[in-house]
PDB file of C-alpha atoms and ligand atoms in Angstrom:
ATOM      1  CA  MET Z 272     -17.378  22.015   7.310  1.00  0.00           C
ATOM      2  CA  ALA Z 273     -20.749  22.674   8.930  1.00  0.00           C
ATOM      3  CA  GLN Z 274     -23.563  20.198   9.040  1.00  0.00           C
ATOM      4  CA  ILE Z 275     -26.697  21.453   7.293  1.00  0.00           C
ATOM      5  CA  ILE Z 276     -29.924  22.006   9.216  1.00  0.00           C
ATOM      6  CA  ASP Z 277     -32.458  20.685   6.726  1.00  0.00           C
ATOM      7  CA  GLY Z 278     -35.529  22.893   7.043  1.00  0.00           C
ATOM      8  CA  LYS Z 279     -37.299  21.144   4.204  1.00  0.00           C
ATOM      9  CA  LYS Z 280     -37.062  17.773   5.938  1.00  0.00           C
ATOM     10  CA  ILE Z 281     -37.978  19.131   9.379  1.00  0.00           C
ATOM     11  CA  SER Z 282     -40.945  21.118   8.022  1.00  0.00           C
ATOM     12  CA  ALA Z 283     -42.180  17.979   6.217  1.00  0.00           C
ATOM     13  CA  GLU Z 284     -41.986  16.038   9.504  1.00  0.00           C
ATOM     14  CA  ILE Z 285     -44.011  18.750  11.265  1.00  0.00           C
ATOM     15  CA  LYS Z 286     -46.643  18.755   8.520  1.00  0.00           C
ATOM     16  CA  GLU Z 287     -46.983  14.965   8.815  1.00  0.00           C
ATOM     17  CA  GLU Z 288     -47.496  15.292  12.580  1.00  0.00           C
ATOM     18  CA  LEU Z 289     -50.117  17.993  12.016  1.00  0.00           C
ATOM     19  CA  LYS Z 290     -51.887  15.896   9.407  1.00  0.00           C
ATOM     20  CA  ALA Z 291     -52.192  13.073  11.925  1.00  0.00           C
ATOM     21  CA  LYS Z 292     -53.447  15.546  14.554  1.00  0.00           C
ATOM     22  CA  THR Z 293     -56.164  17.002  12.296  1.00  0.00           C
ATOM     23  CA  ALA Z 294     -57.308  13.464  11.410  1.00  0.00           C
ATOM     24  CA  GLU Z 295     -57.580  12.713  15.133  1.00  0.00           C
ATOM     25  CA  LEU Z 296     -59.507  15.945  15.758  1.00  0.00           C
ATOM     26  CA  LYS Z 297     -61.834  15.204  12.833  1.00  0.00           C
ATOM     27  CA  GLN Z 298     -62.787  11.928  14.484  1.00  0.00           C
ATOM     28  CA  LYS Z 299     -63.859  13.957  17.495  1.00  0.00           C
ATOM     29  CA  GLY Z 300     -65.901  16.202  15.205  1.00  0.00           C
ATOM     30  CA  ILE Z 301     -63.444  19.110  15.334  1.00  0.00           C
ATOM     31  CA  GLU Z 302     -62.695  20.736  11.996  1.00  0.00           C
ATOM     32  CA  GLY Z 303     -60.664  23.829  11.185  1.00  0.00           C
ATOM     33  CA  THR Z 304     -60.808  26.633   8.659  1.00  0.00           C
ATOM     34  CA  LEU Z 305     -58.246  29.322   7.940  1.00  0.00           C
ATOM     35  CA  ALA Z 306     -59.453  32.548   6.309  1.00  0.00           C
ATOM     36  CA  VAL Z 307     -56.758  34.077   4.121  1.00  0.00           C
ATOM     37  CA  ILE Z 308     -57.190  37.682   2.987  1.00  0.00           C
ATOM     38  CA  GLN Z 309     -55.091  39.294   0.279  1.00  0.00           C
ATOM     39  CA  VAL Z 310     -55.563  42.902  -0.779  1.00  0.00           C
ATOM     40  CA  GLY Z 311     -54.176  43.683  -4.233  1.00  0.00           C
ATOM     41  CA  LYS Z 312     -52.222  41.449  -6.538  1.00  0.00           C
ATOM     42  CA  ASP Z 313     -48.610  41.638  -5.358  1.00  0.00           C
ATOM     43  CA  PRO Z 314     -47.044  38.601  -7.106  1.00  0.00           C
ATOM     44  CA  ALA Z 315     -44.870  37.576  -4.125  1.00  0.00           C
ATOM     45  CA  SER Z 316     -47.918  37.758  -1.821  1.00  0.00           C
ATOM     46  CA  SER Z 317     -49.940  35.664  -4.284  1.00  0.00           C
ATOM     47  CA  VAL Z 318     -47.283  32.936  -4.150  1.00  0.00           C
ATOM     48  CA  TYR Z 319     -47.286  32.982  -0.319  1.00  0.00           C
ATOM     49  CA  VAL Z 320     -51.091  32.849  -0.205  1.00  0.00           C
ATOM     50  CA  ARG Z 321     -51.212  29.971  -2.681  1.00  0.00           C
ATOM     51  CA  ASN Z 322     -48.639  28.011  -0.658  1.00  0.00           C
ATOM     52  CA  LYS Z 323     -50.558  28.613   2.563  1.00  0.00           C
ATOM     53  CA  LYS Z 324     -53.778  27.333   1.028  1.00  0.00           C
ATOM     54  CA  LYS Z 325     -51.964  24.293  -0.365  1.00  0.00           C
ATOM     55  CA  ALA Z 326     -50.502  23.553   3.071  1.00  0.00           C
ATOM     56  CA  CYS Z 327     -53.985  23.762   4.640  1.00  0.00           C
ATOM     57  CA  GLU Z 328     -55.278  21.267   2.112  1.00  0.00           C
ATOM     58  CA  TYR Z 329     -52.312  18.964   2.764  1.00  0.00           C
ATOM     59  CA  ILE Z 330     -52.699  18.839   6.522  1.00  0.00           C
ATOM     60  CA  GLY Z 331     -56.479  18.555   6.308  1.00  0.00           C
ATOM     61  CA  ILE Z 332     -57.929  21.916   7.249  1.00  0.00           C
ATOM     62  CA  GLY Z 333     -60.226  24.079   5.177  1.00  0.00           C
ATOM     63  CA  SER Z 334     -59.321  27.462   3.786  1.00  0.00           C
ATOM     64  CA  GLN Z 335     -61.434  30.408   2.737  1.00  0.00           C
ATOM     65  CA  SER Z 336     -59.897  32.811   0.290  1.00  0.00           C
ATOM     66  CA  TYR Z 337     -60.649  36.525   0.119  1.00  0.00           C
ATOM     67  CA  GLU Z 338     -58.903  38.165  -2.829  1.00  0.00           C
ATOM     68  CA  LEU Z 339     -59.801  41.819  -2.519  1.00  0.00           C
ATOM     69  CA  PRO Z 340     -59.034  44.536  -5.082  1.00  0.00           C
ATOM     70  CA  GLU Z 341     -56.187  46.996  -4.481  1.00  0.00           C
ATOM     71  CA  GLU Z 342     -58.677  49.849  -3.924  1.00  0.00           C
ATOM     72  CA  THR Z 343     -60.412  48.091  -0.984  1.00  0.00           C
ATOM     73  CA  THR Z 344     -60.825  50.661   1.790  1.00  0.00           C
ATOM     74  CA  GLN Z 345     -59.557  50.181   5.324  1.00  0.00           C
ATOM     75  CA  GLU Z 346     -63.155  50.190   6.570  1.00  0.00           C
ATOM     76  CA  GLU Z 347     -64.150  47.433   4.151  1.00  0.00           C
ATOM     77  CA  LEU Z 348     -61.213  45.315   5.280  1.00  0.00           C
ATOM     78  CA  LEU Z 349     -61.995  45.971   8.952  1.00  0.00           C
ATOM     79  CA  ASP Z 350     -65.644  44.995   8.335  1.00  0.00           C
ATOM     80  CA  LEU Z 351     -64.577  41.701   6.766  1.00  0.00           C
ATOM     81  CA  ILE Z 352     -62.260  40.965   9.703  1.00  0.00           C
ATOM     82  CA  ALA Z 353     -65.075  41.765  12.153  1.00  0.00           C
ATOM     83  CA  ASP Z 354     -67.347  39.298  10.325  1.00  0.00           C
ATOM     84  CA  LEU Z 355     -64.662  36.606  10.347  1.00  0.00           C
ATOM     85  CA  ASN Z 356     -63.993  37.202  14.047  1.00  0.00           C
ATOM     86  CA  GLN Z 357     -67.663  36.314  14.665  1.00  0.00           C
ATOM     87  CA  ASP Z 358     -67.783  33.399  12.218  1.00  0.00           C
ATOM     88  CA  LYS Z 359     -67.792  30.185  14.248  1.00  0.00           C
ATOM     89  CA  GLU Z 360     -66.561  28.144  11.296  1.00  0.00           C
ATOM     90  CA  VAL Z 361     -63.362  30.189  11.011  1.00  0.00           C
ATOM     91  CA  ASN Z 362     -60.612  29.348  13.526  1.00  0.00           C
ATOM     92  CA  GLY Z 363     -57.770  31.362  12.057  1.00  0.00           C
ATOM     93  CA  ILE Z 364     -57.553  34.676  10.202  1.00  0.00           C
ATOM     94  CA  LEU Z 365     -54.556  35.751   8.204  1.00  0.00           C
ATOM     95  CA  VAL Z 366     -54.136  39.032   6.335  1.00  0.00           C
ATOM     96  CA  GLN Z 367     -51.237  38.710   3.908  1.00  0.00           C
ATOM     97  CA  LEU Z 368     -48.803  41.583   4.498  1.00  0.00           C
ATOM     98  CA  PRO Z 369     -47.897  44.084   3.229  1.00  0.00           C
ATOM     99  CA  VAL Z 370     -51.295  45.691   2.684  1.00  0.00           C
ATOM    100  CA  PRO Z 371     -51.520  48.650   0.246  1.00  0.00           C
ATOM    101  CA  ALA Z 372     -50.189  51.959   1.593  1.00  0.00           C
ATOM    102  CA  HIS Z 373     -53.659  53.525   2.130  1.00  0.00           C
ATOM    103  CA  ILE Z 374     -54.416  50.882   4.774  1.00  0.00           C
ATOM    104  CA  ASP Z 375     -52.927  51.131   8.263  1.00  0.00           C
ATOM    105  CA  GLU Z 376     -51.254  47.771   8.883  1.00  0.00           C
ATOM    106  CA  LYS Z 377     -51.319  48.234  12.668  1.00  0.00           C
ATOM    107  CA  LYS Z 378     -55.107  48.774  12.697  1.00  0.00           C
ATOM    108  CA  ILE Z 379     -55.558  45.588  10.676  1.00  0.00           C
ATOM    109  CA  ILE Z 380     -53.329  43.514  12.958  1.00  0.00           C
ATOM    110  CA  ASN Z 381     -55.119  44.891  16.029  1.00  0.00           C
ATOM    111  CA  ALA Z 382     -58.548  44.089  14.571  1.00  0.00           C
ATOM    112  CA  ILE Z 383     -57.980  40.328  14.330  1.00  0.00           C
ATOM    113  CA  SER Z 384     -59.288  38.472  17.364  1.00  0.00           C
ATOM    114  CA  PRO Z 385     -56.315  37.216  19.438  1.00  0.00           C
ATOM    115  CA  GLN Z 386     -58.161  33.843  19.517  1.00  0.00           C
ATOM    116  CA  LYS Z 387     -57.780  33.625  15.718  1.00  0.00           C
ATOM    117  CA  ASP Z 388     -54.432  35.417  15.330  1.00  0.00           C
ATOM    118  CA  VAL Z 389     -52.527  32.527  13.739  1.00  0.00           C
ATOM    119  CA  ASP Z 390     -49.739  34.864  12.554  1.00  0.00           C
ATOM    120  CA  GLY Z 391     -49.071  35.832  16.181  1.00  0.00           C
ATOM    121  CA  PHE Z 392     -48.769  39.547  15.348  1.00  0.00           C
ATOM    122  CA  HIS Z 393     -51.557  40.915  17.596  1.00  0.00           C
ATOM    123  CA  PRO Z 394     -50.274  42.955  20.584  1.00  0.00           C
ATOM    124  CA  GLU Z 395     -52.040  40.511  22.924  1.00  0.00           C
ATOM    125  CA  SER Z 396     -50.161  37.579  21.350  1.00  0.00           C
ATOM    126  CA  VAL Z 397     -46.855  39.449  21.622  1.00  0.00           C
ATOM    127  CA  GLY Z 398     -47.680  40.471  25.215  1.00  0.00           C
ATOM    128  CA  SER Z 399     -48.450  36.869  26.154  1.00  0.00           C
ATOM    129  CA  LEU Z 400     -45.126  35.757  24.738  1.00  0.00           C
ATOM    130  CA  THR Z 401     -43.358  38.498  26.682  1.00  0.00           C
ATOM    131  CA  ILE Z 402     -44.777  37.450  30.050  1.00  0.00           C
ATOM    132  CA  GLY Z 403     -44.694  33.721  29.335  1.00  0.00           C
ATOM    133  CA  GLN Z 404     -48.422  33.104  28.860  1.00  0.00           C
ATOM    134  CA  GLN Z 405     -50.136  30.923  26.280  1.00  0.00           C
ATOM    135  CA  GLY Z 406     -50.732  32.561  22.914  1.00  0.00           C
ATOM    136  CA  PHE Z 407     -49.897  32.351  19.246  1.00  0.00           C
ATOM    137  CA  VAL Z 408     -46.213  32.817  18.432  1.00  0.00           C
ATOM    138  CA  SER Z 409     -44.961  34.496  15.261  1.00  0.00           C
ATOM    139  CA  CYS Z 410     -44.295  31.678  12.754  1.00  0.00           C
ATOM    140  CA  THR Z 411     -40.713  32.334  11.587  1.00  0.00           C
ATOM    141  CA  PRO Z 412     -39.156  32.566  15.085  1.00  0.00           C
ATOM    142  CA  ALA Z 413     -41.251  29.617  16.294  1.00  0.00           C
ATOM    143  CA  GLY Z 414     -39.935  27.654  13.297  1.00  0.00           C
ATOM    144  CA  ILE Z 415     -36.356  28.486  14.237  1.00  0.00           C
ATOM    145  CA  ILE Z 416     -36.877  27.077  17.728  1.00  0.00           C
ATOM    146  CA  GLU Z 417     -38.165  23.847  16.141  1.00  0.00           C
ATOM    147  CA  LEU Z 418     -35.161  23.733  13.796  1.00  0.00           C
ATOM    148  CA  LEU Z 419     -32.775  24.072  16.731  1.00  0.00           C
ATOM    149  CA  LYS Z 420     -34.545  21.554  18.972  1.00  0.00           C
ATOM    150  CA  ARG Z 421     -35.061  18.953  16.280  1.00  0.00           C
ATOM    151  CA  SER Z 422     -31.383  19.260  15.302  1.00  0.00           C
ATOM    152  CA  GLY Z 423     -30.358  18.520  18.871  1.00  0.00           C
ATOM    153  CA  VAL Z 424     -28.970  21.998  19.585  1.00  0.00           C
ATOM    154  CA  GLU Z 425     -28.776  22.755  23.302  1.00  0.00           C
ATOM    155  CA  ILE Z 426     -30.104  26.290  23.895  1.00  0.00           C
ATOM    156  CA  ASP Z 427     -30.081  26.477  27.703  1.00  0.00           C
ATOM    157  CA  GLY Z 428     -27.269  28.710  28.962  1.00  0.00           C
ATOM    158  CA  LYS Z 429     -25.896  29.444  25.483  1.00  0.00           C
ATOM    159  CA  ASN Z 430     -24.957  32.894  24.222  1.00  0.00           C
ATOM    160  CA  CYS Z 431     -27.413  33.793  21.493  1.00  0.00           C
ATOM    161  CA  VAL Z 432     -26.919  36.868  19.326  1.00  0.00           C
ATOM    162  CA  ILE Z 433     -29.768  38.050  17.121  1.00  0.00           C
ATOM    163  CA  VAL Z 434     -29.032  40.472  14.306  1.00  0.00           C
ATOM    164  CA  GLY Z 435     -32.224  42.473  13.679  1.00  0.00           C
ATOM    165  CA  ARG Z 436     -35.082  43.620  15.906  1.00  0.00           C
ATOM    166  CA  SER Z 437     -38.155  43.582  13.660  1.00  0.00           C
ATOM    167  CA  ASN Z 438     -41.555  42.860  15.195  1.00  0.00           C
ATOM    168  CA  ILE Z 439     -41.996  39.710  13.128  1.00  0.00           C
ATOM    169  CA  VAL Z 440     -38.549  38.136  13.506  1.00  0.00           C
ATOM    170  CA  GLY Z 441     -35.904  39.728  15.746  1.00  0.00           C
ATOM    171  CA  LYS Z 442     -37.973  40.692  18.792  1.00  0.00           C
ATOM    172  CA  PRO Z 443     -40.113  37.532  19.110  1.00  0.00           C
ATOM    173  CA  MET Z 444     -36.985  35.481  18.388  1.00  0.00           C
ATOM    174  CA  ALA Z 445     -35.244  37.090  21.341  1.00  0.00           C
ATOM    175  CA  LEU Z 446     -38.209  36.369  23.613  1.00  0.00           C
ATOM    176  CA  LEU Z 447     -38.344  32.737  22.521  1.00  0.00           C
ATOM    177  CA  MET Z 448     -34.612  32.215  23.064  1.00  0.00           C
ATOM    178  CA  LEU Z 449     -34.978  33.811  26.475  1.00  0.00           C
ATOM    179  CA  ARG Z 450     -37.838  31.415  27.240  1.00  0.00           C
ATOM    180  CA  GLU Z 451     -35.422  28.587  26.359  1.00  0.00           C
ATOM    181  CA  ASN Z 452     -32.899  30.026  28.874  1.00  0.00           C
ATOM    182  CA  ALA Z 453     -30.355  31.383  26.402  1.00  0.00           C
ATOM    183  CA  THR Z 454     -28.433  34.539  27.264  1.00  0.00           C
ATOM    184  CA  VAL Z 455     -29.703  36.831  24.531  1.00  0.00           C
ATOM    185  CA  THR Z 456     -28.169  39.857  22.833  1.00  0.00           C
ATOM    186  CA  ILE Z 457     -30.301  41.759  20.339  1.00  0.00           C
ATOM    187  CA  THR Z 458     -28.411  43.864  17.801  1.00  0.00           C
ATOM    188  CA  HIS Z 459     -29.652  46.425  15.261  1.00  0.00           C
ATOM    189  CA  SER Z 460     -28.508  49.205  12.966  1.00  0.00           C
ATOM    190  CA  HIS Z 461     -27.243  51.356  15.879  1.00  0.00           C
ATOM    191  CA  THR Z 462     -25.203  48.555  17.461  1.00  0.00           C
ATOM    192  CA  LYS Z 463     -21.514  49.314  17.910  1.00  0.00           C
ATOM    193  CA  ASN Z 464     -18.943  46.535  17.400  1.00  0.00           C
ATOM    194  CA  LEU Z 465     -21.421  44.193  15.754  1.00  0.00           C
ATOM    195  CA  LYS Z 466     -18.676  41.864  14.558  1.00  0.00           C
ATOM    196  CA  GLU Z 467     -17.199  41.398  18.045  1.00  0.00           C
ATOM    197  CA  ILE Z 468     -20.649  40.764  19.508  1.00  0.00           C
ATOM    198  CA  CYS Z 469     -21.425  38.161  16.833  1.00  0.00           C
ATOM    199  CA  GLN Z 470     -18.055  36.476  17.421  1.00  0.00           C
ATOM    200  CA  ASN Z 471     -19.255  35.763  20.959  1.00  0.00           C
ATOM    201  CA  ALA Z 472     -22.363  33.884  19.815  1.00  0.00           C
ATOM    202  CA  ASP Z 473     -22.819  30.164  20.350  1.00  0.00           C
ATOM    203  CA  ILE Z 474     -26.027  30.561  18.365  1.00  0.00           C
ATOM    204  CA  LEU Z 475     -26.135  33.378  15.792  1.00  0.00           C
ATOM    205  CA  ILE Z 476     -29.531  34.219  14.288  1.00  0.00           C
ATOM    206  CA  VAL Z 477     -29.399  36.673  11.403  1.00  0.00           C
ATOM    207  CA  ALA Z 478     -32.464  38.633  10.239  1.00  0.00           C
ATOM    208  CA  VAL Z 479     -30.846  41.806   8.951  1.00  0.00           C
ATOM    209  CA  GLY Z 480     -32.437  41.897   5.483  1.00  0.00           C
ATOM    210  CA  LYS Z 481     -29.107  42.522   3.701  1.00  0.00           C
ATOM    211  CA  LYS Z 482     -27.741  40.016   1.214  1.00  0.00           C
ATOM    212  CA  GLU Z 483     -24.683  38.091   2.513  1.00  0.00           C
ATOM    213  CA  PHE Z 484     -24.071  40.725   5.177  1.00  0.00           C
ATOM    214  CA  ILE Z 485     -22.606  38.311   7.728  1.00  0.00           C
ATOM    215  CA  THR Z 486     -19.268  36.989   6.522  1.00  0.00           C
ATOM    216  CA  GLY Z 487     -17.103  34.213   7.983  1.00  0.00           C
ATOM    217  CA  ASP Z 488     -15.183  36.569  10.260  1.00  0.00           C
ATOM    218  CA  TYR Z 489     -18.340  37.330  12.281  1.00  0.00           C
ATOM    219  CA  ILE Z 490     -18.631  33.697  13.287  1.00  0.00           C
ATOM    220  CA  LYS Z 491     -17.078  31.848  16.203  1.00  0.00           C
ATOM    221  CA  GLN Z 492     -15.595  28.451  15.348  1.00  0.00           C
ATOM    222  CA  GLY Z 493     -18.268  25.838  16.022  1.00  0.00           C
ATOM    223  CA  ALA Z 494     -21.205  28.255  16.328  1.00  0.00           C
ATOM    224  CA  VAL Z 495     -24.716  27.398  15.156  1.00  0.00           C
ATOM    225  CA  VAL Z 496     -25.783  29.826  12.421  1.00  0.00           C
ATOM    226  CA  ILE Z 497     -29.405  30.477  11.467  1.00  0.00           C
ATOM    227  CA  ASP Z 498     -29.976  32.580   8.363  1.00  0.00           C
ATOM    228  CA  VAL Z 499     -33.441  34.113   8.082  1.00  0.00           C
ATOM    229  CA  GLY Z 500     -32.737  36.353   5.087  1.00  0.00           C
ATOM    230  CA  ILE Z 501     -34.220  35.818   1.649  1.00  0.00           C
ATOM    231  CA  HIS Z 502     -32.877  37.700  -1.375  1.00  0.00           C
ATOM    232  CA  ARG Z 503     -33.367  36.940  -5.052  1.00  0.00           C
ATOM    233  CA  ASP Z 504     -30.897  38.062  -7.698  1.00  0.00           C
ATOM    234  CA  GLU Z 505     -31.692  38.921 -11.323  1.00  0.00           C
ATOM    235  CA  ASN Z 506     -31.407  35.217 -12.263  1.00  0.00           C
ATOM    236  CA  ASN Z 507     -33.882  34.265  -9.541  1.00  0.00           C
ATOM    237  CA  LYS Z 508     -31.125  32.629  -7.468  1.00  0.00           C
ATOM    238  CA  LEU Z 509     -31.763  32.842  -3.726  1.00  0.00           C
ATOM    239  CA  PHE Z 510     -29.307  34.193  -1.141  1.00  0.00           C
ATOM    240  CA  GLY Z 511     -29.434  34.677   2.594  1.00  0.00           C
ATOM    241  CA  ASP Z 512     -28.222  37.355   4.987  1.00  0.00           C
ATOM    242  CA  VAL Z 513     -25.179  35.148   5.641  1.00  0.00           C
ATOM    243  CA  LYS Z 514     -22.326  34.464   3.218  1.00  0.00           C
ATOM    244  CA  TYR Z 515     -22.861  30.728   3.187  1.00  0.00           C
ATOM    245  CA  GLU Z 516     -19.545  29.488   1.738  1.00  0.00           C
ATOM    246  CA  GLU Z 517     -17.537  31.356   4.380  1.00  0.00           C
ATOM    247  CA  ALA Z 518     -19.904  30.745   7.267  1.00  0.00           C
ATOM    248  CA  SER Z 519     -20.103  27.009   6.650  1.00  0.00           C
ATOM    249  CA  GLN Z 520     -16.314  26.787   7.120  1.00  0.00           C
ATOM    250  CA  LYS Z 521     -16.662  28.093  10.690  1.00  0.00           C
ATOM    251  CA  ALA Z 522     -20.081  26.943  11.897  1.00  0.00           C
ATOM    252  CA  SER Z 523     -20.864  23.514  13.313  1.00  0.00           C
ATOM    253  CA  LEU Z 524     -24.453  23.694  12.077  1.00  0.00           C
ATOM    254  CA  ILE Z 525     -25.977  26.075   9.550  1.00  0.00           C
ATOM    255  CA  THR Z 526     -29.263  26.669   7.734  1.00  0.00           C
ATOM    256  CA  PRO Z 527     -28.986  26.979   3.947  1.00  0.00           C
ATOM    257  CA  VAL Z 528     -30.968  29.417   1.797  1.00  0.00           C
ATOM    258  CA  PRO Z 529     -33.173  28.085   0.319  1.00  0.00           C
ATOM    259  CA  GLY Z 530     -34.228  25.064   2.362  1.00  0.00           C
ATOM    260  CA  GLY Z 531     -33.495  26.329   5.871  1.00  0.00           C
ATOM    261  CA  VAL Z 532     -35.760  28.733   7.746  1.00  0.00           C
ATOM    262  CA  GLY Z 533     -38.098  29.445   4.783  1.00  0.00           C
ATOM    263  CA  PRO Z 534     -40.057  26.153   4.749  1.00  0.00           C
ATOM    264  CA  MET Z 535     -40.536  26.348   8.526  1.00  0.00           C
ATOM    265  CA  THR Z 536     -42.671  29.492   8.415  1.00  0.00           C
ATOM    266  CA  ILE Z 537     -45.618  27.785   6.701  1.00  0.00           C
ATOM    267  CA  ALA Z 538     -45.216  24.632   8.820  1.00  0.00           C
ATOM    268  CA  MET Z 539     -45.535  26.755  11.966  1.00  0.00           C
ATOM    269  CA  LEU Z 540     -48.502  28.636  10.524  1.00  0.00           C
ATOM    270  CA  MET Z 541     -50.161  25.251  10.128  1.00  0.00           C
ATOM    271  CA  HIS Z 542     -49.149  24.425  13.699  1.00  0.00           C
ATOM    272  CA  ASN Z 543     -50.892  27.611  14.868  1.00  0.00           C
ATOM    273  CA  CYS Z 544     -53.981  26.735  12.798  1.00  0.00           C
ATOM    274  CA  VAL Z 545     -54.201  23.355  14.520  1.00  0.00           C
ATOM    275  CA  GLU Z 546     -53.773  25.098  17.904  1.00  0.00           C
ATOM    276  CA  SER Z 547     -56.613  27.440  16.979  1.00  0.00           C
ATOM    277  CA  MET Z 548     -58.886  24.429  16.389  1.00  0.00           C
ATOM    278  CA  MET Z 549     -58.366  23.373  19.986  1.00  0.00           C
ATOM    279  CA  LYS Z 550     -59.264  26.741  21.535  1.00  0.00           C
TER     280      LYS Z 550
HETATM  281  P1  NDP P 661     -36.546  44.262   8.704  1.00  0.00           P
HETATM  282  O1  NDP P 661     -36.011  45.035   7.545  1.00  0.00           O
HETATM  283  O2  NDP P 661     -37.890  44.583   9.257  1.00  0.00           O
HETATM  284  O3  NDP P 661     -35.493  44.358   9.897  1.00  0.00           O
HETATM  285  C1  NDP P 661     -34.122  44.331   9.692  1.00  0.00           C
HETATM  286  C2  NDP P 661     -33.413  44.550  10.998  1.00  0.00           C
HETATM  287  O4  NDP P 661     -32.008  44.534  10.744  1.00  0.00           O
HETATM  288  C3  NDP P 661     -33.748  45.872  11.682  1.00  0.00           C
HETATM  289  O5  NDP P 661     -34.003  45.653  13.038  1.00  0.00           O
HETATM  290  C4  NDP P 661     -32.489  46.700  11.466  1.00  0.00           C
HETATM  291  O6  NDP P 661     -32.190  47.587  12.539  1.00  0.00           O
HETATM  292  C5  NDP P 661     -31.426  45.656  11.413  1.00  0.00           C
HETATM  293  N1  NDP P 661     -30.253  46.146  10.676  1.00  0.00           N
HETATM  294  C6  NDP P 661     -30.227  46.780   9.493  1.00  0.00           C
HETATM  295  N2  NDP P 661     -28.951  47.103   9.157  1.00  0.00           N
HETATM  296  C7  NDP P 661     -28.167  46.654  10.164  1.00  0.00           C
HETATM  297  C8  NDP P 661     -26.770  46.688  10.407  1.00  0.00           C
HETATM  298  N3  NDP P 661     -25.936  47.249   9.547  1.00  0.00           N
HETATM  299  N4  NDP P 661     -26.316  46.134  11.531  1.00  0.00           N
HETATM  300  C9  NDP P 661     -27.156  45.539  12.422  1.00  0.00           C
HETATM  301  N5  NDP P 661     -28.489  45.474  12.232  1.00  0.00           N
HETATM  302  C10 NDP P 661     -28.990  46.040  11.125  1.00  0.00           C
HETATM  303  O7  NDP P 661     -36.455  42.732   8.271  1.00  0.00           O
HETATM  304  P2  NDP P 661     -37.246  41.426   8.772  1.00  0.00           P
HETATM  305  O8  NDP P 661     -36.909  41.123  10.173  1.00  0.00           O
HETATM  306  O9  NDP P 661     -38.663  41.503   8.370  1.00  0.00           O
HETATM  307  O10 NDP P 661     -36.574  40.345   7.810  1.00  0.00           O
HETATM  308  C11 NDP P 661     -35.190  40.103   7.795  1.00  0.00           C
HETATM  309  C12 NDP P 661     -34.839  39.190   6.643  1.00  0.00           C
HETATM  310  O11 NDP P 661     -35.527  37.963   6.812  1.00  0.00           O
HETATM  311  C13 NDP P 661     -35.268  39.692   5.268  1.00  0.00           C
HETATM  312  O12 NDP P 661     -34.304  39.267   4.323  1.00  0.00           O
HETATM  313  C14 NDP P 661     -36.592  38.992   5.020  1.00  0.00           C
HETATM  314  O13 NDP P 661     -36.838  38.807   3.642  1.00  0.00           O
HETATM  315  C15 NDP P 661     -36.343  37.674   5.695  1.00  0.00           C
HETATM  316  N6  NDP P 661     -37.542  37.004   6.198  1.00  0.00           N
HETATM  317  C16 NDP P 661     -37.630  35.664   5.953  1.00  0.00           C
HETATM  318  C17 NDP P 661     -38.685  34.957   6.435  1.00  0.00           C
HETATM  319  C18 NDP P 661     -38.719  33.494   6.187  1.00  0.00           C
HETATM  320  O14 NDP P 661     -39.772  32.881   6.240  1.00  0.00           O
HETATM  321  N7  NDP P 661     -37.579  32.860   5.942  1.00  0.00           N
HETATM  322  C19 NDP P 661     -39.789  35.583   7.175  1.00  0.00           C
HETATM  323  C20 NDP P 661     -39.550  36.980   7.461  1.00  0.00           C
HETATM  324  C21 NDP P 661     -38.464  37.647   6.963  1.00  0.00           C
HETATM  325  P3  NDP P 661     -33.097  48.863  12.945  1.00  0.00           P
HETATM  326  O15 NDP P 661     -34.242  48.293  13.710  1.00  0.00           O
HETATM  327  O16 NDP P 661     -32.188  49.684  13.762  1.00  0.00           O
HETATM  328  O17 NDP P 661     -33.517  49.502  11.658  1.00  0.00           O
END
C-alpha cells in the first residue's frame, strides 16, 4: 500500500516559511501587494480568488481586488493591467482564468509585466524556464517539485512520464523535471502505447483532465504517482485523473485528491508573491 504525499501538510509548512519571510522583509521596510483581477462571476473562479486573497492575508502580504463585470472590454482590462504594471505598490498581478470568451487570454497574459507575473504564464517566464534562467514558474508544477523534494523522492536520473502537455501543467512540469535531471517523456492525446510508456515511469505525473483515467495497470510497482486532476461529481465528491484505490496498491508514494497537488498551487503562488517583493 502506497504512502500518501500529504499536500495539505506540506503546503502549510511552506506558508509558515513564507509568513516568517514576509515578517523579516517587513522589518527591512519591504512590503508586498498582489493585485487580483476577476472578470465576471464564475463561481469556481470566485472561490479561487477568495482563497488567494485569504492566503495573502495569512502570510502577511496585501491584496487588491478588482472584480470587473462580465461585459468588461479587452481594452479596459488591458488598461487596468498597464496601470498596475506601473504601480510601484503592486508587486504581483494575477488575472483569474478563464476570462470571458470576448477577451483574448493570450493578449492578457502577454500584457502583464514579467516582473509581476506571479502565475508564471508570460512567454518571457516560460522562456526563462526553458533556458534555465531566473523567472517565475507556473504554480502547480512548481508545487509538484516541492511535494517530491519534501517527501524525499530522488528525481535525478529517474524516468519521469508526464501525461498531458498543457501550457500551465504538462509543459512546465516537463521542463522542471528536466532541470532536476530526470529523463522525461511527455505524452498527449496522440501518444501511441500510453500504457506501456506509463509502465516505464519511476515518477508518473498525470494531468490529463479525465476522471480516473489512469488505472492500476498503467503503474509500475513502486512508482511515485502524482495526480493533478480535479473532478467533482454530482454529490460534490472530488476525484483525480488517477484511479486511487488501484494506483495506491502499486505505487510507493501517491498524492490523494483532495489534499495532494491542489493545496500546493496557492502555496506556490504565495512563494512567487514573496519572490516578487525581492525583485
Ligand atoms: P488540459 O485539458 O489543458 O490538458 C489535458 C492534456 O491531456 C492535453 O495535453 C491532452 O492532449 C492530454 N490528453 C487528453 N486525452 C488524452 C489521452 N487519452 N491520452 C493522453 N493524453 C491525453 O488540462 P490541464 O493541464 O489544464 O489540467 C489537467 C487536470 O489538472 C484537470 O483535471 C485540471 O482540472 C487539473 N488541474 C489541477 C490544478 C491543481 O491545482 N491541482 C491546476 C491545474 C489543473 P492534447 O494536448 O493532445 O490535447
